[in-house]
XYZ file of C-alpha atoms in Angstrom:
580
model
C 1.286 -10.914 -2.055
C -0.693 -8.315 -3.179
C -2.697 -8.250 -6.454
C -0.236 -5.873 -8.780
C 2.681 -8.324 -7.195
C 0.758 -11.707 -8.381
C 0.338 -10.213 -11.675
C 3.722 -8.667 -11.939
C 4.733 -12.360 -11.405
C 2.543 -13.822 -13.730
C 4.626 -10.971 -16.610
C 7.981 -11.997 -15.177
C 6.900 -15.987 -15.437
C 5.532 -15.266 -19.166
C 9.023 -14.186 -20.311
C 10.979 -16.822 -17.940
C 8.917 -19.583 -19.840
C 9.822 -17.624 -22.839
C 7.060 -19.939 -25.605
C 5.932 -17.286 -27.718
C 2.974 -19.731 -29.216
C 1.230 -19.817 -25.775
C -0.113 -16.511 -26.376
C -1.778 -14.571 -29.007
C -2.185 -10.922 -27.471
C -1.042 -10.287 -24.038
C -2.587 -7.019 -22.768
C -0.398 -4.368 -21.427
C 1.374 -5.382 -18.351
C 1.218 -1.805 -16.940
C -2.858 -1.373 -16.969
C -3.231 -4.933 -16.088
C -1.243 -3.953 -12.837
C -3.159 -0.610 -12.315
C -6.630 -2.674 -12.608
C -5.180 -4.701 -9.816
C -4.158 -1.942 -7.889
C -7.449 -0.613 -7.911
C -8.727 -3.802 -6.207
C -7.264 -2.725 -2.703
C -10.386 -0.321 -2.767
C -12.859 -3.160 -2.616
C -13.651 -5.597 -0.282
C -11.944 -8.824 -0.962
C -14.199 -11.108 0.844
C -16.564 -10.110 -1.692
C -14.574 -11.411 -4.306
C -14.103 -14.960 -4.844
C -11.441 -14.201 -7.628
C -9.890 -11.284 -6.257
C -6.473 -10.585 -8.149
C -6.099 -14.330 -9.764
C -5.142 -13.670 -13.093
C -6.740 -15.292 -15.887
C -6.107 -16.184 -19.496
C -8.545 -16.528 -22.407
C -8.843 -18.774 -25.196
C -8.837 -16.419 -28.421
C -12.310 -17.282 -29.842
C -13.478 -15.336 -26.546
C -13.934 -12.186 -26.699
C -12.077 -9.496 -24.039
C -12.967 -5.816 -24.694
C -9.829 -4.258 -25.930
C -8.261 -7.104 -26.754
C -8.419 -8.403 -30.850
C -10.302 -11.813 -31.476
C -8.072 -13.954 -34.089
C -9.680 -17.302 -33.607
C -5.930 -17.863 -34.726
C -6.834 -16.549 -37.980
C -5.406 -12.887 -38.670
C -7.551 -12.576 -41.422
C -10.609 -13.255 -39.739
C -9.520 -10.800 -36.470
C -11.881 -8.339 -35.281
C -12.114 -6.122 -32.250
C -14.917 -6.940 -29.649
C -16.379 -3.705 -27.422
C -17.857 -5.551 -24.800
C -16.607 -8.741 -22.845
C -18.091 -11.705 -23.685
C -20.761 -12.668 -20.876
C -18.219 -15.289 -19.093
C -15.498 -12.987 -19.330
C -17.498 -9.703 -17.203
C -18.372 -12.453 -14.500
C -14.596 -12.942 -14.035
C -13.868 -9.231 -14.317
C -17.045 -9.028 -11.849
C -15.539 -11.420 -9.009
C -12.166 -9.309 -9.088
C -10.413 -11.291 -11.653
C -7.545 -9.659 -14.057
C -7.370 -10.848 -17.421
C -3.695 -10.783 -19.117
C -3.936 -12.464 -22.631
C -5.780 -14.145 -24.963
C -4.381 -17.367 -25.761
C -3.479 -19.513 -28.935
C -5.962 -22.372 -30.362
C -6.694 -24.485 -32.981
C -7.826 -21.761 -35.649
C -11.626 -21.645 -35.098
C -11.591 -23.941 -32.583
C -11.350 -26.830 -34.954
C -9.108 -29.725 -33.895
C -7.933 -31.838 -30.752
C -4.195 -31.152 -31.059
C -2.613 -27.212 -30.924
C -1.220 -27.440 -34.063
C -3.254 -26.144 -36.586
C -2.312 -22.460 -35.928
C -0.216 -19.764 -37.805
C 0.764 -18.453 -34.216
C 3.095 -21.116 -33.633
C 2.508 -25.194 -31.781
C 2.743 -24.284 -27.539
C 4.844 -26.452 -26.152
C 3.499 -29.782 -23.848
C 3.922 -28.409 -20.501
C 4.208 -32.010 -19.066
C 6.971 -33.606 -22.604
C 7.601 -31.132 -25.099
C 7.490 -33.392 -28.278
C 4.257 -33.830 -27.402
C 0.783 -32.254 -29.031
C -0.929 -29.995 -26.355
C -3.977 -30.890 -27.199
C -6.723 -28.940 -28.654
C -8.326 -26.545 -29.560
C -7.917 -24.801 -25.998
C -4.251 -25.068 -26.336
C -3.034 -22.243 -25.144
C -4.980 -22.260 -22.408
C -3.840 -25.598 -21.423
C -0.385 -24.759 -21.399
C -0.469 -21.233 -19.429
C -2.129 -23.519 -16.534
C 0.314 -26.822 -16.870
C 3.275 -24.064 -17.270
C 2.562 -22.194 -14.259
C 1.938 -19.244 -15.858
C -1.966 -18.243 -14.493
C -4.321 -20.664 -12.411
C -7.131 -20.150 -14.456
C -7.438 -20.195 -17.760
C -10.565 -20.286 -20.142
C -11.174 -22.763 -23.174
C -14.213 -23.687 -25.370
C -15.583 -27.245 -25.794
C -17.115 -28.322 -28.558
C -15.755 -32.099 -29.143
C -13.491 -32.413 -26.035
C -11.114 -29.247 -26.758
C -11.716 -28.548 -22.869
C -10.970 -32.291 -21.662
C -8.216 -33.578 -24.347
C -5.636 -30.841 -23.626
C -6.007 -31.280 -19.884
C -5.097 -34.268 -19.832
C -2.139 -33.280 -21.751
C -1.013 -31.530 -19.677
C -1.707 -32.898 -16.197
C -4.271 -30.464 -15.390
C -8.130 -30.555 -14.268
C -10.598 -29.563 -17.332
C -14.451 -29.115 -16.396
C -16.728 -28.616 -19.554
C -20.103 -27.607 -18.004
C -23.569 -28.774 -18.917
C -24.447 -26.797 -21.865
C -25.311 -23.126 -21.764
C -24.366 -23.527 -17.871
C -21.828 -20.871 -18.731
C -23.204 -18.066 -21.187
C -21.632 -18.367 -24.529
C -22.694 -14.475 -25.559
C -19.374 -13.011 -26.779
C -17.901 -16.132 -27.823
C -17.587 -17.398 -31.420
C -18.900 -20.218 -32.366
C -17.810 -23.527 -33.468
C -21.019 -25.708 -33.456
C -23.497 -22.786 -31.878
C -25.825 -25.339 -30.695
C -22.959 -27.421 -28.828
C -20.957 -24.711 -27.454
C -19.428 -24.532 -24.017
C -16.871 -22.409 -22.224
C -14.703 -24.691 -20.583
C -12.322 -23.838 -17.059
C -8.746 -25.594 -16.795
C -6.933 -25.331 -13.369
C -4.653 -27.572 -11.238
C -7.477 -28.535 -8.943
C -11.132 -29.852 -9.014
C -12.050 -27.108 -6.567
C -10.845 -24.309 -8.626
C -12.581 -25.148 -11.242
C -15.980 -25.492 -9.382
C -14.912 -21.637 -7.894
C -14.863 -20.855 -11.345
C -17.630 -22.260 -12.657
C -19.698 -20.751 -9.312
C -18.458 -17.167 -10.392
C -19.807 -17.466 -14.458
C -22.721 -19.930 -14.052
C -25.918 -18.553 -14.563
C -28.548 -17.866 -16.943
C -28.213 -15.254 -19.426
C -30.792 -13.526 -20.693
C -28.843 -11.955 -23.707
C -27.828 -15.922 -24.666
C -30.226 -17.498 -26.463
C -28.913 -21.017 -25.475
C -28.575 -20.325 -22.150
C -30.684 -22.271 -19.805
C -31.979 -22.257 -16.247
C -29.257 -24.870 -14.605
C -27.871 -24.218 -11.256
C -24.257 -24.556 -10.395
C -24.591 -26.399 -7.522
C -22.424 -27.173 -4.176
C -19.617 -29.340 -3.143
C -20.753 -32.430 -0.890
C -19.352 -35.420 0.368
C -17.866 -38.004 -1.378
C -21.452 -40.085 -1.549
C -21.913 -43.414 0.157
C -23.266 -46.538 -2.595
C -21.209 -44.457 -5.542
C -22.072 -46.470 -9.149
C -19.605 -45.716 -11.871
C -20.700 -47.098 -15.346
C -17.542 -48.315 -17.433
C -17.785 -49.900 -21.248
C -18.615 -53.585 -21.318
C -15.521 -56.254 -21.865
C -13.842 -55.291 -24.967
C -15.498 -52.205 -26.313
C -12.571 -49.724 -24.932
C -9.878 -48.808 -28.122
C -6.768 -47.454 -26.568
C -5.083 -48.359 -30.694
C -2.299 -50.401 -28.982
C -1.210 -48.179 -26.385
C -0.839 -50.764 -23.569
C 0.225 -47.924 -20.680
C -2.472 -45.653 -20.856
C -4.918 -49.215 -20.841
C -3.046 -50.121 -17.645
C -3.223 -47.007 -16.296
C -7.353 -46.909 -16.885
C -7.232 -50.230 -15.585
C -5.844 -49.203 -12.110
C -7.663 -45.885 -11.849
C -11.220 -47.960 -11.656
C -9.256 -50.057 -9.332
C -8.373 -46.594 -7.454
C -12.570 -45.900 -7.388
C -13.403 -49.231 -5.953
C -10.996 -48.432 -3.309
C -13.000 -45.327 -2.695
C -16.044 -47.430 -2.258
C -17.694 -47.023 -5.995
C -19.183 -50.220 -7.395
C -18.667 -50.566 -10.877
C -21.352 -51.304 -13.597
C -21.124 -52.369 -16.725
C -22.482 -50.337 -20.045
C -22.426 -50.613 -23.303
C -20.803 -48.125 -25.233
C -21.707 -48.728 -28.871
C -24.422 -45.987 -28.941
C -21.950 -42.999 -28.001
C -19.702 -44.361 -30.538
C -22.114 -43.891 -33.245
C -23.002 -40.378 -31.330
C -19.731 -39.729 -31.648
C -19.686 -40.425 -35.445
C -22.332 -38.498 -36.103
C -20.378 -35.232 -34.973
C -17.980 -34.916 -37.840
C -19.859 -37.532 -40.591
C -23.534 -35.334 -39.651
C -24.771 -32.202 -40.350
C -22.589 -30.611 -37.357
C -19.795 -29.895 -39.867
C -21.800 -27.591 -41.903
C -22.776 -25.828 -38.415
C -19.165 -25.258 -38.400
C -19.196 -23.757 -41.793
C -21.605 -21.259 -41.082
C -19.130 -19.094 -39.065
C -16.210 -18.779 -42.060
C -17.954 -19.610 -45.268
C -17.741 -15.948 -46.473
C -13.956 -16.082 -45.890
C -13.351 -19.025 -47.556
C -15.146 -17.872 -50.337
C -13.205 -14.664 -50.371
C -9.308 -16.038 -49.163
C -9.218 -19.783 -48.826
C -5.805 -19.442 -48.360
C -6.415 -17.752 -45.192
C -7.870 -20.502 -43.169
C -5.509 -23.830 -42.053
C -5.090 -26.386 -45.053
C -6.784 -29.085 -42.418
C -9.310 -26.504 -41.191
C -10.606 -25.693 -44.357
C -10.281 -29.391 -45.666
C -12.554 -30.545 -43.042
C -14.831 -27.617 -42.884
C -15.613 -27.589 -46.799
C -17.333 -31.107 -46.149
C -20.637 -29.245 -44.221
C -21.167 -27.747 -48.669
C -22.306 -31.849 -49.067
C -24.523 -31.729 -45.815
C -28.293 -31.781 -47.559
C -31.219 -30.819 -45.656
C -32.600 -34.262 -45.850
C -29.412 -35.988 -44.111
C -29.564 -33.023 -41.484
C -33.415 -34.460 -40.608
C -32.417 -37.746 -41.052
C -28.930 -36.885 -38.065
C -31.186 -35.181 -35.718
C -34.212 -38.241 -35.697
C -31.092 -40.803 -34.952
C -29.782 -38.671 -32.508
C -33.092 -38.195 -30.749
C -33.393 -42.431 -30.462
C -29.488 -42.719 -29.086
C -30.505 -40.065 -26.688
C -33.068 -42.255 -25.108
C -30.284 -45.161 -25.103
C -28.139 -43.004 -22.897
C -31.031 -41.812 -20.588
C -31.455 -44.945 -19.929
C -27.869 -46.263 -19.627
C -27.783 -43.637 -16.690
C -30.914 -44.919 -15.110
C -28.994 -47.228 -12.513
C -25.511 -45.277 -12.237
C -23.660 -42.606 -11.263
C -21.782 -41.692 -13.811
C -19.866 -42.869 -16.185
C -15.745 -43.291 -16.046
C -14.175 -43.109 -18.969
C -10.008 -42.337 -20.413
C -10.189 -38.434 -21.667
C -8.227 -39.916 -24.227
C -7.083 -43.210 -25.716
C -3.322 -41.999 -26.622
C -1.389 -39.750 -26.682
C 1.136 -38.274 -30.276
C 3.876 -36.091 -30.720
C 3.761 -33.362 -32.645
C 5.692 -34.939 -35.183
C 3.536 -38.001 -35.666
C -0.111 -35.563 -35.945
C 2.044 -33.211 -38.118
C 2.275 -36.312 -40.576
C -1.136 -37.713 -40.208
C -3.123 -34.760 -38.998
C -6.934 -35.817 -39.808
C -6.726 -39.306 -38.706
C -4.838 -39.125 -35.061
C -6.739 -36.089 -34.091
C -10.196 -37.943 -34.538
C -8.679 -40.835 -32.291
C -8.167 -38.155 -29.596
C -11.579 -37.751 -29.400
C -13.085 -41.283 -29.154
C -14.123 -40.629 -25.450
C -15.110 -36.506 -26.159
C -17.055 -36.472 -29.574
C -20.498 -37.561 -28.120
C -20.977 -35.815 -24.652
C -22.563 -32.595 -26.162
C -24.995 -34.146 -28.744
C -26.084 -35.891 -25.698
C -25.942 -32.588 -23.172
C -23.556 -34.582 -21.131
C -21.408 -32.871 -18.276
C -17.942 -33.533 -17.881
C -14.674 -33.396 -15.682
C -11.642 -34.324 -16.815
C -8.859 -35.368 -13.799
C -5.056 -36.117 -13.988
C -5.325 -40.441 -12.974
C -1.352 -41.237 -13.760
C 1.712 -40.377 -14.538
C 3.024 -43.030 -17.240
C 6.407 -44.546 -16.878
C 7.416 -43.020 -20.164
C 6.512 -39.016 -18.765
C 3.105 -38.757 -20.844
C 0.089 -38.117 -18.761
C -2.993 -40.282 -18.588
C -6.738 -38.640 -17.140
C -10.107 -40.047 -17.044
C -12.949 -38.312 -17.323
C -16.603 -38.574 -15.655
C -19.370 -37.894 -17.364
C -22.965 -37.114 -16.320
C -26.263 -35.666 -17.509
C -26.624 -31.923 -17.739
C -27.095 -30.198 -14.168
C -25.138 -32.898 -12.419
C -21.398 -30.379 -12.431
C -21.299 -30.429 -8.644
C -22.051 -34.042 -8.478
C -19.327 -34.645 -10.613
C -16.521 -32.707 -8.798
C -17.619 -33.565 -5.618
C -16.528 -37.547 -6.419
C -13.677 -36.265 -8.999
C -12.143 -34.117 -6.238
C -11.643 -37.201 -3.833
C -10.545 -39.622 -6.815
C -7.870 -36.636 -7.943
C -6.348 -36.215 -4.035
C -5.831 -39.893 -3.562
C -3.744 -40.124 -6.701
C -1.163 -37.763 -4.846
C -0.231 -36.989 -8.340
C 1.976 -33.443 -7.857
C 0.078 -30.843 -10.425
C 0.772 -29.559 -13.781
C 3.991 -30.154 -15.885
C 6.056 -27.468 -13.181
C 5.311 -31.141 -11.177
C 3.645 -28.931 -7.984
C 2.484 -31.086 -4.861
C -1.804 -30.799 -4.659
C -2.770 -28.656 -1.726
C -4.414 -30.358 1.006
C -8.219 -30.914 0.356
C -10.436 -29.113 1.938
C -13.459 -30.263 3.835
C -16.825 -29.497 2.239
C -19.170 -27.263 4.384
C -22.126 -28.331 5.726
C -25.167 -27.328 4.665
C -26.129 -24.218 5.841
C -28.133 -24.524 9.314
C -31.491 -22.537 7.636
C -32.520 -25.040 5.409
C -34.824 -28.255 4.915
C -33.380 -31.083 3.049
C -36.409 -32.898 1.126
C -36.014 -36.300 -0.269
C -37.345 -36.674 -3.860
C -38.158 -39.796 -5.689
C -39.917 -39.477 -8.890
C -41.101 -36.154 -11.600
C -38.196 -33.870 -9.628
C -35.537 -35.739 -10.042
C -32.419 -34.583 -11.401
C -32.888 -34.498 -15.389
C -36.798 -35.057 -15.062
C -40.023 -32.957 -15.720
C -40.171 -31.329 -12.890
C -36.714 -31.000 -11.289
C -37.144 -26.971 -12.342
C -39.636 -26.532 -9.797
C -36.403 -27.304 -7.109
C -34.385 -25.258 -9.231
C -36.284 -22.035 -9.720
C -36.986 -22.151 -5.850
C -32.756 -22.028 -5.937
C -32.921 -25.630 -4.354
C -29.270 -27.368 -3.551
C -28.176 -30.699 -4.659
C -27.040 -32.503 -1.612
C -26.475 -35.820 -2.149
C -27.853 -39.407 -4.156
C -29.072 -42.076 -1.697
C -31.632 -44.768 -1.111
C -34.725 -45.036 1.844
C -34.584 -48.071 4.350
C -36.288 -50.743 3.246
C -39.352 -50.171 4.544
C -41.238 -48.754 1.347
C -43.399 -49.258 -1.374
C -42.760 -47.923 -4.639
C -45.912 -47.602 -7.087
C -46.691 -45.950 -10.158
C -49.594 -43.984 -10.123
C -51.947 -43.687 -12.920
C -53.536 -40.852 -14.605
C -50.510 -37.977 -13.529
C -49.161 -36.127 -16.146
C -46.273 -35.838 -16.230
C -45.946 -39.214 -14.864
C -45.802 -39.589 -11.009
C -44.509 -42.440 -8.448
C -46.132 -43.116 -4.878
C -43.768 -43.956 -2.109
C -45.796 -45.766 0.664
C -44.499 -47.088 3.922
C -45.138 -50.249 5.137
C -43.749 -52.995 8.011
C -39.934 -52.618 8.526
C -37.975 -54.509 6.561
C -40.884 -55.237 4.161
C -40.443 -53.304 1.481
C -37.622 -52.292 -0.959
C -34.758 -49.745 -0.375
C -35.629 -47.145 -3.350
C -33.563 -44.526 -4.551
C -34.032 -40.684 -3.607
C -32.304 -37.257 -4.124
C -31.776 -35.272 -1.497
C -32.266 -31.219 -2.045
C -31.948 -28.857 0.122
C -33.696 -25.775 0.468
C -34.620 -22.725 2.561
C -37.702 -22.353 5.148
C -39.373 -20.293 2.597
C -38.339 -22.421 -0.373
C -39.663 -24.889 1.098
C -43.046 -23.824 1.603
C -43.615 -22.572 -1.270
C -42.737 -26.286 -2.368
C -44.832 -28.038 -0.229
C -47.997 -25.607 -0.969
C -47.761 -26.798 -4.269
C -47.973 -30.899 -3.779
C -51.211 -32.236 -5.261
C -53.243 -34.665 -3.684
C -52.927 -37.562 -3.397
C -48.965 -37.040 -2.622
C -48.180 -35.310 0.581
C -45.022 -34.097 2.501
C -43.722 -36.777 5.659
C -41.212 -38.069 6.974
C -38.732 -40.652 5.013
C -36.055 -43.008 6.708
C -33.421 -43.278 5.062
C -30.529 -46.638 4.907
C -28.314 -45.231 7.005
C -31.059 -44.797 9.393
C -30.940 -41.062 9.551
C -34.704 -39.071 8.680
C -35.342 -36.680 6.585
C -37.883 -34.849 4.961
C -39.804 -36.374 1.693
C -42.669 -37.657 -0.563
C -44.899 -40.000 0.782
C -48.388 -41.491 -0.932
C -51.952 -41.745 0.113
C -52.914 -45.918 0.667
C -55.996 -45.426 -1.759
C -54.169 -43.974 -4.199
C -52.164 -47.106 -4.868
C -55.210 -49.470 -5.066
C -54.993 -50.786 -8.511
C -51.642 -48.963 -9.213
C -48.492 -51.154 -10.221
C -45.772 -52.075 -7.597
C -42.548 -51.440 -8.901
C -40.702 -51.546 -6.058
C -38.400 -54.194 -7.847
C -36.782 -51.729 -9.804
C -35.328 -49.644 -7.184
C -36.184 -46.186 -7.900
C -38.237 -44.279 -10.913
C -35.187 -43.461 -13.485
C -34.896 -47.184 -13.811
C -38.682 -47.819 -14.192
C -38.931 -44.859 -16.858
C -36.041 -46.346 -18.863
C -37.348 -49.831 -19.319
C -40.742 -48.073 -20.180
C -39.568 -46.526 -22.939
């Protein structure tokens, strides 16, 4: 088909589905079919989006198009597309409508909007989930493949799992937020839904990328695709810390998706959740709900009645946040951060239900504040920590309700994360969306390219750590998480700041296997890198445990003289955490 006949399609589909709540504006179908018309003069090679049309969560602004933020009273009409919005436009995408939400993005559910409830793509009494709802339901419908949603406290996660779809929330200010009003401005993300893990990640390729009209966006790299990773470690909660508030399906059905990852070849490792719990708490009991107030107080003080009864209940709290308890949120949340660092030290990620439950619309409708915040007992806490996330379709429940887990990782880790999710989602064989479509075929990931050097990192460049931006500004590719052949020494050395590990080799088989990234990066890139090694580390050659070679860090023998072994803790995240 050509571009004008897809979106023609996606019109015709719109009325068919004939759910008037789904959608807040819809531009005009004519000009939306003359911009894709225009598209046969360019090169579509050179378009990684070329003609898919796309939908946008109303708190998003799309030149031409009003922003509601499902409030009519608060509408205004942008100029300019928001940052995230041009990249689509940019990579030949067509945009079609803005789509319905939780009024200012606050809530977990789709119903808190004078637009109208969407209806559950997958069960129709359900919720859709919030705040993207909208944008949820135009992807589990079949209406568009790609739709666009915010994520503050899980609005980009909860709803997909609603509705049987994938949901990545990016590490924050991955995706530029310029053009996109805020929620909590300091925990903003755009989020992607589509009906597969590689969509998304095409998505997410086209709008990553710093910003420098964003003031929170920062210097993170997309990433590739890679292979599903040999020696996977997936952390899940400790032996009765999971709440699923009675719903014994949905705690089967987590129970046989980490049955499902051990098939895959993950080993599983324990963690306690209690600290992301009381992260979690802090998001709507801290100062973050007065961050939320900051973007309506005028209209509340000047038409209360125009904002949501629950919007504005919940909202008016951030008047009782003091200055004081704002300190007091940020110290505590500074100490739980250094909990989760290290919980992440010897894993993976962590593997986790998107959601505990699931409600009809009828039940939230009566008891609106209370079952939202349950919808969020797995979402609340991955920004405050600057957590990435993908959320993937794990079941199909015997009763019709869809049940998703969702990894989580630290920030910069999005490829990582849908290069496992991607394999985990394909096994299931679960068909897509609520129209109940068969997954394509996965696709195999490409190799890297043939021009580059893959260098094996141990300590300071780490993913997460000090110097990690060094691989990053020299446009350095994740490839993969592994460990050397046991025929190392792992010390750390004194007097480098920022702190520095030495990787000797000794006698086969006499040392310890220690963990190493693998990056790679161009012939140029990698000089550059190399040049700038100080003594007494140096560039040879590692072996890895599956016996194959590869470039790395290696450390003078006089420089460990006096230096402490800690080869017993199996690579330098794991020594840093029990440091601190």
């Amino acid at each position: 088909m050509t571009p004008a006949q897809t979106i023609a399609r996606t019109y015709q589909r719109i009325r068919d589905h004939n759910d008037p709540a789904i959608f807040i504006t819809l531009r005009n179908e004519a000009e939306a079919i003359a911009e894709a018309e225009a598209l046969a003069a360019k090169d579509a090679a050179a378009l990684p989006l070329y003609g898919v049309p796309v939908a946008v969560k109303d708190n998003i602004d799309v030149a031409g198009l009003p922003t509601t933020a499902a409030c009519p009273a608060f509408a205004y009409n942008p100029t300019r597309d928001a940052s995230a919005v041009a990249r689509l436009r940019a990579a030949g995408a067509i945009i079609i409508g803005k789509t319905n939400l939780d009024q200012f993005a606050t809530g977990l559910v789709g119903v808190r909007s004078p637009y109208g409830i969407p209806k559950n793509s997958v069960r129709a009494d359900l919720v859709p989930g919030g705040s993207s709802s909208g944008s949820a339901v135009a992807v589990g419908a079949g209406l568009v493949p790609l739709t666009l949603g915010t994520d503050t406290a899980g609005s980009g996660r909860v709803p997909a799992m609603l509705n049987n779809i994938v949901g990545l929330k990016p590490s924050l200010g991955l995706i530029p937020t310029a053009g996109v009003l805020p929620a909590c401005r300091t925990l903003d993300c755009v989020s992607i839904f589509t009906l597969t893990v590689d969509d998304a990640m095409t998505a997410l390729s086209v709008m990553g990328g710093y910003d420098a009209q964003d003031p929170y966006s920062q210097r993170r790299e997309v990433g590739s695709l890679t292979a599903f990773p040999h020696g996977l470690k997936l952390g899940v909660p400790r032996s009765g810390q999971l709440i699923f508030f009675g719903d014994a399906q949905s705690e089967k059905a987590y129970a046989d998706a980490l049955k499902r990852w051990q098939s895959l070849g993950a080993t599983l490792v324990e963690f306690d959740l209690e600290p992301f719990y009381e992260t979690a708490r802090l998001l709507y009991d801290g100062p973050w709900v007065a961050e939320r107030l900051l973007v309506i107080r005028d209209l509340l003080a000047s038409a209360p009645d125009a904002v949501h009864p629950v919007t504005r209940e919940i909202t008016l709290a951030g008047n009782r946040i003091s200055a004081a308890d704002t300190f007091a949120a940020l110290y505590r949340l500074q100490e739980v951060k250094r909990v989760a660092d290290a919980t992440f030290a010897g894993i993976d990620a962590l593997v986790l239900p998107t959601a505990p439950t699931a409600y009809t619309t009828e039940q939230v409708l009566a008891n609106p504040i209370e079952l939202n915040s349950r919808l969020g007992t797995y979402t609340n806490f991955v920004n405050l920590l600057d957590l990435c996330g993908l959320a993937i379709p794990a079941a199909m429940r015997g009763d019709g309700i869809p049940f998703g887990i969702t990894l989580l990782a630290p920030g910069g880790a999005d490829a990582k994360l849908a290069s496992i999710g991607r394999v985990f989602h394909a096994d299931t064989k679960l068909a897509v969306s609520g129209k109940a479509v068969p997954q394509p075929e996965l696709a195999p990931v490409a190799a890297p390219p043939s021009d580059t050097i893959e260098i094996a990192v141990v300590g300071a460049h780490l993913t997460g750590m000090a110097l990690n931006r060094e691989l990053q500004e020299l446009d350095g590719k994740f490839v993969k998480e592994t460990t050397t052949a046991a025929d190392y020494k792992f010390f750390a050395l004194s007097g480098t700041v920022p702190p520095k590990p030495g990787l000797l080799r000794v006698a086969e088989g006499s040392g310890a296997e220690i963990v190493v990234e693998v990056w790679s990066l161009t012939p140029a890139a990698f000089g550059t890198f190399v040049a700038g090694i100080p003594s007494p580390l140096s560039i040879g050659t590692l072996k890895l445990a599956d016996g194959s070679q590869v470039k790395g860090f290696l450390v003078e023998a006089a420089a460990t003289e006096g230096a402490r072994d800690i080869s017993s803790y199996g690579g330098w995240r794991a020594y840093m955490a029990d440091k601190k």
